mmCIF file of C-alpha atoms in Angstrom:
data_model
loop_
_atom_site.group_PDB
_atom_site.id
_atom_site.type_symbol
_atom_site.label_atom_id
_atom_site.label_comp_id
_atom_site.label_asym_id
_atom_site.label_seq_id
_atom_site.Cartn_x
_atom_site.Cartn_y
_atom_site.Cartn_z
ATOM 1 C CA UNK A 1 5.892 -7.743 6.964
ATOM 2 C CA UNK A 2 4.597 -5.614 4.811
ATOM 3 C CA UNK A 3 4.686 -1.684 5.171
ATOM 4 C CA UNK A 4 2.317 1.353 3.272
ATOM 5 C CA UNK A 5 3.271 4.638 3.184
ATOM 6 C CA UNK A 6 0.786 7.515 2.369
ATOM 7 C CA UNK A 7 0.674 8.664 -1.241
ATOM 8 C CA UNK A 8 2.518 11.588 -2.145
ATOM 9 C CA UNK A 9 0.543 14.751 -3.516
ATOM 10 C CA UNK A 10 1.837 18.192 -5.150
ATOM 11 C CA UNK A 11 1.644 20.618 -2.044
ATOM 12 C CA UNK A 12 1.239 23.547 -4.051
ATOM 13 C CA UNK A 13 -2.165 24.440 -5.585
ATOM 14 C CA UNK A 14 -1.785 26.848 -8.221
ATOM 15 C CA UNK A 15 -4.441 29.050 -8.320
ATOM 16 C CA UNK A 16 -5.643 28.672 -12.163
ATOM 17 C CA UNK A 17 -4.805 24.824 -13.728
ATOM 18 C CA UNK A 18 -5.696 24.507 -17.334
ATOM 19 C CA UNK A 19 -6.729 20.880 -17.483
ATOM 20 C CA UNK A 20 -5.869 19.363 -20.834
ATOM 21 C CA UNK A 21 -7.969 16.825 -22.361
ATOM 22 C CA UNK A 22 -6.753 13.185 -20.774
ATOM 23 C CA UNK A 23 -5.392 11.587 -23.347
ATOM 24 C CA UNK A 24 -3.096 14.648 -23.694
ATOM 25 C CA UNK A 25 -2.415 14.479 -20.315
ATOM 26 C CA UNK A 26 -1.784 11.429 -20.715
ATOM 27 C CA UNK A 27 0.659 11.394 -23.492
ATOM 28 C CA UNK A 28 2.706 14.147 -21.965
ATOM 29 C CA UNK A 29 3.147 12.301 -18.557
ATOM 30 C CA UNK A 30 4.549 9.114 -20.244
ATOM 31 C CA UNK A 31 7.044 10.836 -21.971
ATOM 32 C CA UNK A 32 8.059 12.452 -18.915
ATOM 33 C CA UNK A 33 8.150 9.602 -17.000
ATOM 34 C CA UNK A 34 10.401 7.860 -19.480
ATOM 35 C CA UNK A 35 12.719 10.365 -18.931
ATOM 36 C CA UNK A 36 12.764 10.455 -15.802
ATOM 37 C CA UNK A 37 13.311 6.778 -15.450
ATOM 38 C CA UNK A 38 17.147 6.697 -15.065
ATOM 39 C CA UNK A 39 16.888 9.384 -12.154
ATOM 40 C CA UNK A 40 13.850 6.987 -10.689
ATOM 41 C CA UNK A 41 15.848 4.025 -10.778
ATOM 42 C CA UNK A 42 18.839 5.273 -9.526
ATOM 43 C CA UNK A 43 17.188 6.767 -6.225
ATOM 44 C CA UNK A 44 14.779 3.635 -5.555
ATOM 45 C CA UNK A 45 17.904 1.327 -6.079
ATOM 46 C CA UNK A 46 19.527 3.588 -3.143
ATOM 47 C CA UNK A 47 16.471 3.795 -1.148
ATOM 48 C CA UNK A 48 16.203 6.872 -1.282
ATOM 49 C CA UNK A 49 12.729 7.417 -3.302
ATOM 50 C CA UNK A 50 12.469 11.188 -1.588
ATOM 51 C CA UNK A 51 15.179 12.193 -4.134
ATOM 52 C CA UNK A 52 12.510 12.003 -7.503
ATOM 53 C CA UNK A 53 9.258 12.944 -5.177
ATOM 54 C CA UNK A 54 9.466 16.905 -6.252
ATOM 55 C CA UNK A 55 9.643 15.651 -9.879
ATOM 56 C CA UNK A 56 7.291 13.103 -9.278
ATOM 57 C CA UNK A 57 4.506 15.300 -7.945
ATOM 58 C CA UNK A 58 4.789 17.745 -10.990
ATOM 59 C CA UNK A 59 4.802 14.634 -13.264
ATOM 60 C CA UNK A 60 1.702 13.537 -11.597
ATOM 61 C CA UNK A 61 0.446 16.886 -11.393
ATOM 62 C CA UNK A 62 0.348 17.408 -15.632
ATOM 63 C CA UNK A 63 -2.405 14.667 -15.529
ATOM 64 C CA UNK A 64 -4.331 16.345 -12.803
ATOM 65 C CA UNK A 65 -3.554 18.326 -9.797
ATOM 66 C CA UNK A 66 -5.977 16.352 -7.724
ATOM 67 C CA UNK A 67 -3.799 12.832 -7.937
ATOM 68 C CA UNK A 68 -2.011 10.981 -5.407
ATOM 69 C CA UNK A 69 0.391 8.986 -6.049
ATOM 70 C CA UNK A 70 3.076 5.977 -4.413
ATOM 71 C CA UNK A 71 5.810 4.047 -4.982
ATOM 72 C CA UNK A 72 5.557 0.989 -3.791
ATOM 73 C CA UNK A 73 6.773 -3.058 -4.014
ATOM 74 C CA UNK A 74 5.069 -4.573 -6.320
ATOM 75 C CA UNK A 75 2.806 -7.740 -6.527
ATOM 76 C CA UNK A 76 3.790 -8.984 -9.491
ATOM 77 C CA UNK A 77 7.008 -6.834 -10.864
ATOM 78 C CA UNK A 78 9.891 -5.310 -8.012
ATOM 79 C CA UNK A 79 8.169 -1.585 -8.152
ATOM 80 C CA UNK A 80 4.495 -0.455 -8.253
ATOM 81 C CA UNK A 81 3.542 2.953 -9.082
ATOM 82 C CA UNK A 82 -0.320 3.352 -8.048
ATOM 83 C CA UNK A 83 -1.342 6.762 -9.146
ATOM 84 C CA UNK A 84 -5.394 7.778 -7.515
ATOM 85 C CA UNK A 85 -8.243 10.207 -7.860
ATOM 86 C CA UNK A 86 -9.520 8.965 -4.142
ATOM 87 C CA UNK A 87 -12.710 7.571 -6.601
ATOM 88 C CA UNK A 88 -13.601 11.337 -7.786
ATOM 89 C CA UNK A 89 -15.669 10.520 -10.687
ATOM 90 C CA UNK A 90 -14.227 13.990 -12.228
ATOM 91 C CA UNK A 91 -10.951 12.605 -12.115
ATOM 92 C CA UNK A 92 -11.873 9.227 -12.889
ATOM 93 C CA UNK A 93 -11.794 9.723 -16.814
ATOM 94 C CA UNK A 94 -7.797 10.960 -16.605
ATOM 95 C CA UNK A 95 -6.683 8.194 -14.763
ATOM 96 C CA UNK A 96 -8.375 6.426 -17.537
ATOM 97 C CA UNK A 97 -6.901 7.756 -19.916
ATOM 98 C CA UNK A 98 -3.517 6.966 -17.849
ATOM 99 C CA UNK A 99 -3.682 3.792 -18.056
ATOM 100 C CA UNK A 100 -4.499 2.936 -21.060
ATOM 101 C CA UNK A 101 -1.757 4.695 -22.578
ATOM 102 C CA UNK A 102 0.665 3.153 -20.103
ATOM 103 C CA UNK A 103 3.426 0.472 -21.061
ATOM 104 C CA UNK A 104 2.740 -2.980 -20.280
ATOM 105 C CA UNK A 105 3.614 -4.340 -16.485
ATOM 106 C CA UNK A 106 7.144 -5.851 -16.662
ATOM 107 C CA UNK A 107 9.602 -7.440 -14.314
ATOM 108 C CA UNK A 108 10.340 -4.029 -13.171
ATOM 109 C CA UNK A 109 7.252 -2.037 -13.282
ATOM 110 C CA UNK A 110 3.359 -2.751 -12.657
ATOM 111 C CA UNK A 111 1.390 0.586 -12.617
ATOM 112 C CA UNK A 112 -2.380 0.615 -10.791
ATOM 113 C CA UNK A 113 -4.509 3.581 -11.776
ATOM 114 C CA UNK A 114 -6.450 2.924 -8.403
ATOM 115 C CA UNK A 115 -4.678 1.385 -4.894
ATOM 116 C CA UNK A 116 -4.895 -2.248 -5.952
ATOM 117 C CA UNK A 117 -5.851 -4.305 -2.332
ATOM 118 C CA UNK A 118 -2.406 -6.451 -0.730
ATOM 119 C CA UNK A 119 -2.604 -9.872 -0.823
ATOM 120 C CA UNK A 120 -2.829 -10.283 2.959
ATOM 121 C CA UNK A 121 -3.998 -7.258 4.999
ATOM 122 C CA UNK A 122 -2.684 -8.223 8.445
ATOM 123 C CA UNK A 123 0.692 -8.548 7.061
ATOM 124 C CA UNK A 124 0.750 -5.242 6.626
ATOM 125 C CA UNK A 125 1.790 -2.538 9.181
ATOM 126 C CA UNK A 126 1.015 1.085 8.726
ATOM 127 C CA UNK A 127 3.430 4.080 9.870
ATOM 128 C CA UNK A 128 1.536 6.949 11.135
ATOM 129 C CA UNK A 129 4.000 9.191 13.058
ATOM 130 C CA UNK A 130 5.158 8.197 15.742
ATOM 131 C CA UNK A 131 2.425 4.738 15.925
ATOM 132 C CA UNK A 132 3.199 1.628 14.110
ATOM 133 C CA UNK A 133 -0.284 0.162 13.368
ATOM 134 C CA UNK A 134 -0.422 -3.697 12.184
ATOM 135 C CA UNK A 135 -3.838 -4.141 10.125
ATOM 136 C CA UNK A 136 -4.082 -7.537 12.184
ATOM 137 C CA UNK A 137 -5.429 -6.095 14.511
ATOM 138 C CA UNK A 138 -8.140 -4.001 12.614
ATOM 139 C CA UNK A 139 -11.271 -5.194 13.793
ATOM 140 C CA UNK A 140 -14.920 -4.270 12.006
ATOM 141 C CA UNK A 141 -18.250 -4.127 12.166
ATOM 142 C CA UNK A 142 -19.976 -5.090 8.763
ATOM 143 C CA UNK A 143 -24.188 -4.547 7.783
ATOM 144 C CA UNK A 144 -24.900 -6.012 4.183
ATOM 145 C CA UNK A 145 -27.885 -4.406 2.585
ATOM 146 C CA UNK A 146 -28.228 -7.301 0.312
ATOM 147 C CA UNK A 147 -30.843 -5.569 -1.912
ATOM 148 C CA UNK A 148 -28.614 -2.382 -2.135
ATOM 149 C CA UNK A 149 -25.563 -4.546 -2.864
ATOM 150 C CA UNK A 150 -23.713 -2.258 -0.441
ATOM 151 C CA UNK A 151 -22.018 -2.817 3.197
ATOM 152 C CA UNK A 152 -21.863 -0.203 6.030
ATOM 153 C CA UNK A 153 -19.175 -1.320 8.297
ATOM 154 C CA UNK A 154 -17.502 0.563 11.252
ATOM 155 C CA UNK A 155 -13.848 0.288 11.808
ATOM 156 C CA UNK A 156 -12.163 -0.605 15.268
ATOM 157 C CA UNK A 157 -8.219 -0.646 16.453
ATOM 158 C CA UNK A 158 -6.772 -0.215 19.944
ATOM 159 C CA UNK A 159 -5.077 2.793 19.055
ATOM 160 C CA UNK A 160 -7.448 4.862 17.419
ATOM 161 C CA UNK A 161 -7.890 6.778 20.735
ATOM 162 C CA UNK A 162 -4.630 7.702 20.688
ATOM 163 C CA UNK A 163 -4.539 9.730 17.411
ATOM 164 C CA UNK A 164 -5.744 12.991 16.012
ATOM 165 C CA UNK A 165 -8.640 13.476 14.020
ATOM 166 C CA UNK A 166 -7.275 13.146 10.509
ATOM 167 C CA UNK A 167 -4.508 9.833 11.734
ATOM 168 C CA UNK A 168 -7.699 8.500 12.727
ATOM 169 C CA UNK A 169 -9.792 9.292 9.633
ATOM 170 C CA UNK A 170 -6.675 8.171 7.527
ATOM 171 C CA UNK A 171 -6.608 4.782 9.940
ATOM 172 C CA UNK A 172 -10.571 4.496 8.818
ATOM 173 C CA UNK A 173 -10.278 4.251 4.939
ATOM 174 C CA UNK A 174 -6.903 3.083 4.746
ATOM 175 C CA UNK A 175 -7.313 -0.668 5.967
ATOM 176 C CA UNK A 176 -10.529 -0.826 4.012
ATOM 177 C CA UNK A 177 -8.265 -0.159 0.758
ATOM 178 C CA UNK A 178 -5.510 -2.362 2.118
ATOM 179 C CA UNK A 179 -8.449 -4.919 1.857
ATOM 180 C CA UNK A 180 -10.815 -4.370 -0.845
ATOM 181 C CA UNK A 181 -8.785 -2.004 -3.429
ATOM 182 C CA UNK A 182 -10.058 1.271 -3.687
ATOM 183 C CA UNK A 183 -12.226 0.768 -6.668
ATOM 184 C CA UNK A 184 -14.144 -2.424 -4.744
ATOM 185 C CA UNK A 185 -14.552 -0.365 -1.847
ATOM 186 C CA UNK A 186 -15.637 2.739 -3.414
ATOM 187 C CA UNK A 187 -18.127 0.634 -5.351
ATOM 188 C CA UNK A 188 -19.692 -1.803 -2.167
ATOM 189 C CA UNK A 189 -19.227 0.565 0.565
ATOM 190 C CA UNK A 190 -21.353 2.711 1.526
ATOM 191 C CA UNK A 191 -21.316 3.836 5.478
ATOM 192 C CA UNK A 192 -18.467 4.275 6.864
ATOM 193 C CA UNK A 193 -17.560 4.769 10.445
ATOM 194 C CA UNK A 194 -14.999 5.032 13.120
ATOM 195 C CA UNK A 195 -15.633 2.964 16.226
ATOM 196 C CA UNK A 196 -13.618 4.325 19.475
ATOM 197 C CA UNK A 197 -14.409 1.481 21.682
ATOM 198 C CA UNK A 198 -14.539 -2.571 20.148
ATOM 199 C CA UNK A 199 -17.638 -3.503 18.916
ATOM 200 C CA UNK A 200 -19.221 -7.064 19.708
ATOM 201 C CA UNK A 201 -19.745 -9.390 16.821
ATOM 202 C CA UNK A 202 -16.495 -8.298 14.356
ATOM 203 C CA UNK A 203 -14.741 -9.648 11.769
ATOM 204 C CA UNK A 204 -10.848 -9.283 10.278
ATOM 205 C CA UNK A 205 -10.213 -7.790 7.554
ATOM 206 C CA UNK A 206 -9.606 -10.860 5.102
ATOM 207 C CA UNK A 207 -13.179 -11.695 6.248
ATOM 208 C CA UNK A 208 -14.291 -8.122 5.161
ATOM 209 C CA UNK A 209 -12.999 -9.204 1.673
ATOM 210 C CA UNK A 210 -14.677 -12.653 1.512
ATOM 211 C CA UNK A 211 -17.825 -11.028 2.657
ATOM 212 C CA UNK A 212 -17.670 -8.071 0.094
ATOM 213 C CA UNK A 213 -15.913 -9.762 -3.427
ATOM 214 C CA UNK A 214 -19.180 -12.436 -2.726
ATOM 215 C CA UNK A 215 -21.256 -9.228 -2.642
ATOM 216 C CA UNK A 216 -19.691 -8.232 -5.480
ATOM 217 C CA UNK A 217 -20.302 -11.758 -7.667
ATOM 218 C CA UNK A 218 -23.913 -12.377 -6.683
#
């Protein structure tokens, strides 16, 4: 089973950032990152990925402050590192510019300039303090505006009583990624809610992505 961690961020917000153009930005964070490799490699291969996040976050950080960023398994190589601007269109141009300057995806390393969706959502289980939160059990409620191309959908789980506002907010958006990818979801979705008590007429999340990549192709 299959378990997502929330992105890392640089906690620190400088009060003046000098944004350089994103292909600089670009260039600058490559070669960092290829030097940082060794130190990357070494700490993932002892499971211990907190040892590179400080240098991590101020790598991320030279493309723009506003990035998150994970480490994760990858789908097709052993590590994924899926950088996002949370669909900011004023960020959208850097992580552009990100990936196409980065290296092609190898055994070792795929890189995702948005969160790319997991092959099978209720696989997965989320850790959110002290809940563990299996996306099986994500229920929703989906409204296709066919001549909009969009869907509003409300999101349902037992235990969304049980958190605080943001866990719950975070326990909102993050299945719908899980699901769709960030990109297809910032693109086809347009409403989206929180339901505290389960809805009548739902649908799991693998039918969420049926329903919306058919959306998507029509």
């Amino acid at each position: 089973m299959g378990v997502m961690r929330f992105p890392w961020r640089r906690k620190d917000k400088p009060e003046t950032v000098r944004l350089e153009r994103p292909d600089v930005a670009a260039e600058r964070f490559w070669q960092g990152w290829h030097e940082l490799l060794p130190e990357i490699s070494a700490a993932l291969g002892d499971n211990e990925p907190g040892r590179v996040e400080h240098q991590l976050c101020e790598l991320i950080a030279i493309v723009h402050p506003r990035l998150h960023f994970a480490l994760e398994r990858g789908q097709r190589s052993i590590y994924g590192l899926v950088i996002s601007a949370q669909e900011d269109p004023a960020v959208r141009p850097y992580t552009d510019a990100w990936k196409a300057a980065a290296p092609p995806d190898d055994a070792i390393w795929e890189f995702h300039d948005s969160v790319p969706p997991v092959p099978d959502p209720s696989e997965v289980t989320v850790n959110l303090g002290a809940h563990r939160i299996s996306l099986a059990d994500i229920r929703v409620v989906a409204q296709v505006d066919d001549e909009a191309g969009v869907v509003d959908v409300a999101v349902y789980h037992p235990a969304m009583s049980e958190l605080d506002d943001a866990s719950r907010d975070a326990m909102t958006f993050l299945p719908l990624d899980a699901a769709l990818g960030e990109r297809l979801a910032g693109e086809r979705l347009r409403r989206v809610e929180t339901a505290q008590a389960e809805p009548a007429e739902t649908i799991s999340l693998v039918e969420l992505r049926d329903m919306v990549r058919a959306l998507a192709e029509s």
